[in-house]
Amino acid sequence: MLEIHPGVELVVDTPYIYIRRDRTLIVADLHLGFEEAMAETGIYLPRGQLRQFMSDIENAFNMLNIERVVIAGDLKHRFEKLGAQERREIDEVMSHLRKRGVEVVFIRGNHDNYASIVTSRYGVEPRPYYRLGEILVIHGHQGIAEVGGEDLLGGVEILVYGHEHPSISISDRLGKIAKFPCFLEIPLTIGGRVLKGLVVPAAGSYQAGSPVTIIRSNYLSPITRDHGDVDNAKPYILARGDGIFELPSLRYIQDLM
């Protein structure tokens, strides 16, 4: 575990954030059903995302006292329908979390059309955001005005979101490149206030990630594009089996990326 704010921890060997005070685990961007969607385009991938998620979530349960799991959007992959693999795997995830006895909060992402057909059977309906005291969790595909307006940020100190699928590629002097998913801690200026943004890496193992950069226009989320101080954003590399590693701010390592 790596604490990056009092009571806010990055969970080792998983792309998850843990809020200790609230015993809450935050995950984002599972993109269940991705393999089936790719197969329909002629690209055949082993169906491994659900298996990886189940392994990761069990590791988290074994390490932590978890009473609530917040899915911060993009539980599924397809936009246009609920595919057979999506339906089956969402059901497996919801069933597993129910057996674990945790509360499930589902924040709607831009890929989550029709996901509620399955989640509603478990009494879980999608919502635009979730508040944990001074922490606000959203998906990240919409601006603050679309989510609920700046009034929503009253008392908020930390904004947790996904959607970006952040990753970082680092090259050495010989040109060898290694790519890692990463958490991204980024100062956000919204309505004259500076908040701490925490971007969660994608939980889906095939969601390779969008490279972090000091060019704001390259980011997917309007939160980052419109409000982020990307020069001073700090990546935390998720290196499975080795731990989580804090890097300097992006402005100091841009020549290595």
mmCIF file of C-alpha atoms in Angstrom:
data_model
loop_
_atom_site.group_PDB
_atom_site.id
_atom_site.type_symbol
_atom_site.label_atom_id
_atom_site.label_comp_id
_atom_site.label_asym_id
_atom_site.label_seq_id
_atom_site.Cartn_x
_atom_site.Cartn_y
_atom_site.Cartn_z
ATOM 1 C CA MET A 1 0.000 0.000 0.000
ATOM 2 C CA LEU A 2 1.178 3.503 -0.787
ATOM 3 C CA GLU A 3 -0.534 6.368 1.023
ATOM 4 C CA ILE A 4 -0.621 9.487 -1.171
ATOM 5 C CA HIS A 5 -3.036 11.488 1.002
ATOM 6 C CA PRO A 6 -4.103 10.843 4.594
ATOM 7 C CA GLY A 7 -6.277 7.719 4.427
ATOM 8 C CA VAL A 8 -6.084 7.464 0.609
ATOM 9 C CA GLU A 9 -3.947 4.554 -0.554
ATOM 10 C CA LEU A 10 -2.880 2.942 -3.813
ATOM 11 C CA VAL A 11 -3.325 -0.816 -3.558
ATOM 12 C CA VAL A 12 -0.167 -2.726 -4.433
ATOM 13 C CA ASP A 13 -0.358 -5.015 -7.498
ATOM 14 C CA THR A 14 -3.833 -3.730 -8.422
ATOM 15 C CA PRO A 15 -5.166 -0.665 -10.271
ATOM 16 C CA TYR A 16 -7.310 0.296 -7.269
ATOM 17 C CA ILE A 17 -7.566 3.099 -4.729
ATOM 18 C CA TYR A 18 -8.564 2.400 -1.126
ATOM 19 C CA ILE A 19 -10.218 4.953 1.163
ATOM 20 C CA ARG A 20 -9.336 3.598 4.593
ATOM 21 C CA ARG A 21 -11.714 5.710 6.677
ATOM 22 C CA ASP A 22 -14.703 4.566 4.618
ATOM 23 C CA ARG A 23 -13.400 1.046 3.950
ATOM 24 C CA THR A 24 -14.058 1.728 0.291
ATOM 25 C CA LEU A 25 -12.303 0.349 -2.785
ATOM 26 C CA ILE A 26 -12.457 2.353 -6.031
ATOM 27 C CA VAL A 27 -12.054 0.617 -9.404
ATOM 28 C CA ALA A 28 -12.605 1.962 -12.913
ATOM 29 C CA ASP A 29 -12.717 0.948 -16.554
ATOM 30 C CA LEU A 30 -13.185 -2.820 -16.469
ATOM 31 C CA HIS A 31 -14.519 -2.836 -20.058
ATOM 32 C CA LEU A 32 -16.072 -6.275 -19.675
ATOM 33 C CA GLY A 33 -16.993 -7.831 -23.014
ATOM 34 C CA PHE A 34 -14.022 -6.307 -24.826
ATOM 35 C CA GLU A 35 -12.868 -9.663 -26.185
ATOM 36 C CA GLU A 36 -16.238 -10.425 -27.792
ATOM 37 C CA ALA A 37 -16.371 -6.960 -29.359
ATOM 38 C CA MET A 38 -12.894 -7.436 -30.829
ATOM 39 C CA ALA A 39 -13.762 -10.920 -32.133
ATOM 40 C CA GLU A 40 -16.570 -9.408 -34.185
ATOM 41 C CA THR A 41 -13.962 -7.268 -35.965
ATOM 42 C CA GLY A 42 -11.749 -10.295 -36.658
ATOM 43 C CA ILE A 43 -9.340 -9.807 -33.751
ATOM 44 C CA TYR A 44 -9.369 -12.808 -31.423
ATOM 45 C CA LEU A 45 -8.081 -12.371 -27.893
ATOM 46 C CA PRO A 46 -8.024 -14.800 -24.970
ATOM 47 C CA ARG A 47 -10.884 -14.006 -22.627
ATOM 48 C CA GLY A 48 -8.756 -12.930 -19.717
ATOM 49 C CA GLN A 49 -10.088 -9.615 -18.427
ATOM 50 C CA LEU A 50 -12.685 -11.088 -16.079
ATOM 51 C CA ARG A 51 -10.185 -13.611 -14.720
ATOM 52 C CA GLN A 52 -7.657 -10.840 -14.033
ATOM 53 C CA PHE A 53 -10.297 -8.708 -12.321
ATOM 54 C CA MET A 54 -11.409 -11.580 -10.102
ATOM 55 C CA SER A 55 -7.791 -12.228 -9.137
ATOM 56 C CA ASP A 56 -7.139 -8.550 -8.402
ATOM 57 C CA ILE A 57 -10.311 -8.044 -6.390
ATOM 58 C CA GLU A 58 -9.623 -11.149 -4.307
ATOM 59 C CA ASN A 59 -6.114 -9.908 -3.592
ATOM 60 C CA ALA A 60 -7.612 -6.630 -2.424
ATOM 61 C CA PHE A 61 -10.171 -8.394 -0.213
ATOM 62 C CA ASN A 62 -7.413 -10.486 1.325
ATOM 63 C CA MET A 63 -5.299 -7.423 2.125
ATOM 64 C CA LEU A 64 -7.934 -4.923 3.191
ATOM 65 C CA ASN A 65 -11.085 -4.459 5.218
ATOM 66 C CA ILE A 66 -13.526 -3.590 2.419
ATOM 67 C CA GLU A 67 -17.177 -2.770 2.999
ATOM 68 C CA ARG A 68 -17.911 -0.909 -0.228
ATOM 69 C CA VAL A 69 -16.756 -1.176 -3.846
ATOM 70 C CA VAL A 70 -17.213 1.864 -6.088
ATOM 71 C CA ILE A 71 -17.104 1.075 -9.806
ATOM 72 C CA ALA A 72 -16.168 4.424 -11.329
ATOM 73 C CA GLY A 73 -17.563 3.833 -14.799
ATOM 74 C CA ASP A 74 -17.073 1.740 -17.929
ATOM 75 C CA LEU A 75 -18.031 -1.534 -16.335
ATOM 76 C CA LYS A 76 -18.730 -2.747 -19.887
ATOM 77 C CA HIS A 77 -17.241 -2.030 -23.305
ATOM 78 C CA ARG A 78 -19.843 -1.775 -26.063
ATOM 79 C CA PHE A 79 -21.676 1.478 -26.681
ATOM 80 C CA GLU A 80 -24.521 0.241 -28.847
ATOM 81 C CA LYS A 81 -25.872 -2.795 -26.982
ATOM 82 C CA LEU A 82 -25.446 -5.232 -24.127
ATOM 83 C CA GLY A 83 -23.468 -8.116 -25.593
ATOM 84 C CA ALA A 84 -23.739 -11.725 -24.455
ATOM 85 C CA GLN A 85 -20.277 -11.700 -22.869
ATOM 86 C CA GLU A 86 -21.015 -8.380 -21.166
ATOM 87 C CA ARG A 87 -24.293 -9.672 -19.755
ATOM 88 C CA ARG A 88 -22.680 -12.843 -18.425
ATOM 89 C CA GLU A 89 -19.582 -11.196 -16.979
ATOM 90 C CA ILE A 90 -21.398 -8.280 -15.339
ATOM 91 C CA ASP A 91 -23.624 -10.860 -13.687
ATOM 92 C CA GLU A 92 -20.554 -12.776 -12.468
ATOM 93 C CA VAL A 93 -18.976 -9.628 -11.029
ATOM 94 C CA MET A 94 -22.149 -8.502 -9.280
ATOM 95 C CA SER A 95 -22.789 -12.000 -7.923
ATOM 96 C CA HIS A 96 -19.236 -12.259 -6.607
ATOM 97 C CA LEU A 97 -19.415 -8.883 -4.867
ATOM 98 C CA ARG A 98 -22.777 -9.788 -3.346
ATOM 99 C CA LYS A 99 -21.289 -13.002 -1.941
ATOM 100 C CA ARG A 100 -18.521 -10.895 -0.458
ATOM 101 C CA GLY A 101 -21.192 -8.911 1.373
ATOM 102 C CA VAL A 102 -20.069 -5.467 0.216
ATOM 103 C CA GLU A 103 -22.111 -2.482 -0.887
ATOM 104 C CA VAL A 104 -21.692 -1.818 -4.618
ATOM 105 C CA VAL A 105 -21.834 1.713 -6.023
ATOM 106 C CA PHE A 106 -21.939 2.007 -9.814
ATOM 107 C CA ILE A 107 -21.043 5.328 -11.449
ATOM 108 C CA ARG A 108 -22.141 5.456 -15.059
ATOM 109 C CA GLY A 109 -19.423 5.796 -17.690
ATOM 110 C CA ASN A 110 -19.791 6.561 -21.377
ATOM 111 C CA HIS A 111 -19.617 2.836 -22.260
ATOM 112 C CA ASP A 112 -22.278 1.771 -19.758
ATOM 113 C CA ASN A 113 -25.402 1.890 -21.919
ATOM 114 C CA TYR A 114 -27.742 -0.951 -20.914
ATOM 115 C CA ALA A 115 -25.500 -2.148 -18.062
ATOM 116 C CA SER A 116 -28.327 -1.474 -15.613
ATOM 117 C CA ILE A 117 -30.320 -4.312 -17.206
ATOM 118 C CA VAL A 118 -28.024 -6.585 -15.207
ATOM 119 C CA THR A 119 -26.973 -4.425 -12.248
ATOM 120 C CA SER A 120 -30.572 -3.543 -11.352
ATOM 121 C CA ARG A 121 -31.204 -7.217 -10.553
ATOM 122 C CA TYR A 122 -28.803 -6.700 -7.660
ATOM 123 C CA GLY A 123 -30.401 -3.447 -6.555
ATOM 124 C CA VAL A 124 -27.566 -1.394 -8.052
ATOM 125 C CA GLU A 125 -28.532 1.533 -10.278
ATOM 126 C CA PRO A 126 -26.068 3.778 -12.130
ATOM 127 C CA ARG A 127 -25.468 7.263 -10.786
ATOM 128 C CA PRO A 128 -23.420 10.236 -12.073
ATOM 129 C CA TYR A 129 -21.131 10.581 -9.044
ATOM 130 C CA TYR A 130 -20.502 9.425 -5.490
ATOM 131 C CA ARG A 131 -19.384 11.473 -2.509
ATOM 132 C CA LEU A 132 -17.258 10.248 0.398
ATOM 133 C CA GLY A 133 -16.830 13.291 2.629
ATOM 134 C CA GLU A 134 -14.213 15.500 0.984
ATOM 135 C CA ILE A 135 -13.721 12.947 -1.834
ATOM 136 C CA LEU A 136 -15.834 13.040 -5.001
ATOM 137 C CA VAL A 137 -15.760 10.102 -7.431
ATOM 138 C CA ILE A 138 -16.875 10.465 -11.063
ATOM 139 C CA HIS A 139 -16.109 8.619 -14.285
ATOM 140 C CA GLY A 140 -14.414 11.534 -16.025
ATOM 141 C CA HIS A 141 -15.979 11.567 -19.493
ATOM 142 C CA GLN A 142 -18.002 14.697 -18.703
ATOM 143 C CA GLY A 143 -17.103 18.144 -17.480
ATOM 144 C CA ILE A 144 -18.106 19.290 -14.012
ATOM 145 C CA ALA A 145 -21.018 21.310 -15.419
ATOM 146 C CA GLU A 146 -22.496 18.157 -16.963
ATOM 147 C CA VAL A 147 -22.020 16.086 -13.819
ATOM 148 C CA GLY A 148 -23.717 18.554 -11.494
ATOM 149 C CA GLY A 149 -22.056 21.955 -11.641
ATOM 150 C CA GLU A 150 -19.440 23.618 -9.478
ATOM 151 C CA ASP A 151 -21.804 23.581 -6.489
ATOM 152 C CA LEU A 152 -21.115 19.851 -6.415
ATOM 153 C CA LEU A 153 -17.534 20.631 -5.418
ATOM 154 C CA GLY A 154 -18.380 22.390 -2.169
ATOM 155 C CA GLY A 155 -16.083 20.927 0.481
ATOM 156 C CA VAL A 156 -14.389 18.622 -2.031
ATOM 157 C CA GLU A 157 -10.612 18.312 -1.722
ATOM 158 C CA ILE A 158 -9.983 15.231 -3.879
ATOM 159 C CA LEU A 159 -11.562 14.339 -7.222
ATOM 160 C CA VAL A 160 -11.128 10.681 -8.188
ATOM 161 C CA TYR A 161 -11.871 9.664 -11.773
ATOM 162 C CA GLY A 162 -11.055 7.180 -14.504
ATOM 163 C CA HIS A 163 -11.699 7.381 -18.267
ATOM 164 C CA GLU A 164 -8.100 8.341 -19.094
ATOM 165 C CA HIS A 165 -6.598 4.821 -18.842
ATOM 166 C CA PRO A 166 -3.299 6.498 -17.893
ATOM 167 C CA SER A 167 -0.036 4.786 -18.731
ATOM 168 C CA ILE A 168 3.572 5.814 -19.023
ATOM 169 C CA SER A 169 6.287 4.661 -21.398
ATOM 170 C CA ILE A 170 9.854 5.166 -20.228
ATOM 171 C CA SER A 171 12.916 4.756 -22.416
ATOM 172 C CA ASP A 172 16.528 4.343 -21.364
ATOM 173 C CA ARG A 173 19.666 5.605 -23.087
ATOM 174 C CA LEU A 174 19.679 2.614 -25.415
ATOM 175 C CA GLY A 175 16.148 3.341 -26.567
ATOM 176 C CA LYS A 176 14.558 0.427 -24.757
ATOM 177 C CA ILE A 177 10.966 1.265 -23.871
ATOM 178 C CA ALA A 178 8.880 -0.125 -21.014
ATOM 179 C CA LYS A 179 5.179 0.710 -20.715
ATOM 180 C CA PHE A 180 3.286 0.630 -17.424
ATOM 181 C CA PRO A 181 -0.212 1.552 -16.298
ATOM 182 C CA CYS A 182 -0.067 4.341 -13.773
ATOM 183 C CA PHE A 183 -2.056 6.322 -11.281
ATOM 184 C CA LEU A 184 -1.862 10.054 -11.936
ATOM 185 C CA GLU A 185 -1.975 12.687 -9.203
ATOM 186 C CA ILE A 186 -2.763 16.025 -10.810
ATOM 187 C CA PRO A 187 -3.558 19.525 -9.492
ATOM 188 C CA LEU A 188 -6.941 20.704 -10.803
ATOM 189 C CA THR A 189 -8.064 24.334 -10.767
ATOM 190 C CA ILE A 190 -11.863 24.508 -10.881
ATOM 191 C CA GLY A 191 -13.899 27.585 -10.006
ATOM 192 C CA GLY A 192 -10.856 29.318 -8.561
ATOM 193 C CA ARG A 193 -10.061 26.428 -6.206
ATOM 194 C CA VAL A 194 -7.203 23.951 -6.466
ATOM 195 C CA LEU A 195 -8.219 20.332 -5.916
ATOM 196 C CA LYS A 196 -6.189 17.159 -5.973
ATOM 197 C CA GLY A 197 -7.122 14.962 -8.922
ATOM 198 C CA LEU A 198 -6.445 11.216 -8.706
ATOM 199 C CA VAL A 199 -6.791 9.359 -11.989
ATOM 200 C CA VAL A 200 -7.253 5.600 -11.654
ATOM 201 C CA PRO A 201 -5.677 3.242 -14.219
ATOM 202 C CA ALA A 202 -7.976 0.930 -16.145
ATOM 203 C CA ALA A 203 -8.911 -2.315 -14.398
ATOM 204 C CA GLY A 204 -9.398 -4.033 -17.767
ATOM 205 C CA SER A 205 -6.184 -5.842 -18.639
ATOM 206 C CA TYR A 206 -6.589 -5.201 -22.387
ATOM 207 C CA GLN A 207 -7.018 -1.445 -21.886
ATOM 208 C CA ALA A 208 -3.356 -0.742 -22.535
ATOM 209 C CA GLY A 209 -3.612 2.889 -21.611
ATOM 210 C CA SER A 210 -3.225 6.387 -22.999
ATOM 211 C CA PRO A 211 0.232 7.869 -22.483
ATOM 212 C CA VAL A 212 0.497 10.651 -19.925
ATOM 213 C CA THR A 213 1.993 13.824 -21.348
ATOM 214 C CA ILE A 214 2.533 17.515 -20.667
ATOM 215 C CA ILE A 215 0.254 18.319 -23.638
ATOM 216 C CA ARG A 216 -3.189 18.931 -22.118
ATOM 217 C CA SER A 217 -5.095 18.551 -25.387
ATOM 218 C CA ASN A 218 -3.947 14.910 -25.632
ATOM 219 C CA TYR A 219 -5.958 13.815 -22.595
ATOM 220 C CA LEU A 220 -9.337 12.102 -22.946
ATOM 221 C CA SER A 221 -11.121 13.628 -19.966
ATOM 222 C CA PRO A 222 -12.390 17.218 -20.095
ATOM 223 C CA ILE A 223 -11.520 17.372 -16.404
ATOM 224 C CA THR A 224 -7.836 16.966 -17.234
ATOM 225 C CA ARG A 225 -7.928 18.977 -20.463
ATOM 226 C CA ASP A 226 -9.751 21.968 -19.013
ATOM 227 C CA HIS A 227 -8.507 22.050 -15.433
ATOM 228 C CA GLY A 228 -5.335 19.995 -15.084
ATOM 229 C CA ASP A 229 -1.870 21.330 -14.315
ATOM 230 C CA VAL A 230 -0.260 18.552 -16.317
ATOM 231 C CA ASP A 231 3.292 19.873 -15.938
ATOM 232 C CA ASN A 232 3.004 19.173 -12.225
ATOM 233 C CA ALA A 233 1.096 15.904 -12.566
ATOM 234 C CA LYS A 234 2.857 13.040 -10.810
ATOM 235 C CA PRO A 235 2.637 9.430 -12.077
ATOM 236 C CA TYR A 236 2.766 6.380 -9.834
ATOM 237 C CA ILE A 237 3.807 3.336 -11.835
ATOM 238 C CA LEU A 238 1.885 0.111 -11.241
ATOM 239 C CA ALA A 239 4.520 -2.601 -11.655
ATOM 240 C CA ARG A 240 2.842 -5.895 -10.845
ATOM 241 C CA GLY A 241 4.984 -8.057 -8.616
ATOM 242 C CA ASP A 242 7.377 -5.220 -7.839
ATOM 243 C CA GLY A 243 5.169 -2.581 -6.256
ATOM 244 C CA ILE A 244 4.058 0.973 -6.927
ATOM 245 C CA PHE A 245 6.711 3.554 -7.730
ATOM 246 C CA GLU A 246 6.366 7.310 -7.397
ATOM 247 C CA LEU A 247 7.997 9.288 -10.204
ATOM 248 C CA PRO A 248 8.814 12.994 -10.368
ATOM 249 C CA SER A 249 6.330 15.396 -11.927
ATOM 250 C CA LEU A 250 5.926 15.058 -15.693
ATOM 251 C CA ARG A 251 7.804 18.274 -16.437
ATOM 252 C CA TYR A 252 10.949 16.700 -14.978
ATOM 253 C CA ILE A 253 10.772 13.414 -16.867
ATOM 254 C CA GLN A 254 9.386 14.410 -20.262
ATOM 255 C CA ASP A 255 12.713 13.609 -21.934
ATOM 256 C CA LEU A 256 12.435 10.008 -20.699
ATOM 257 C CA MET A 257 8.908 9.485 -21.978
#
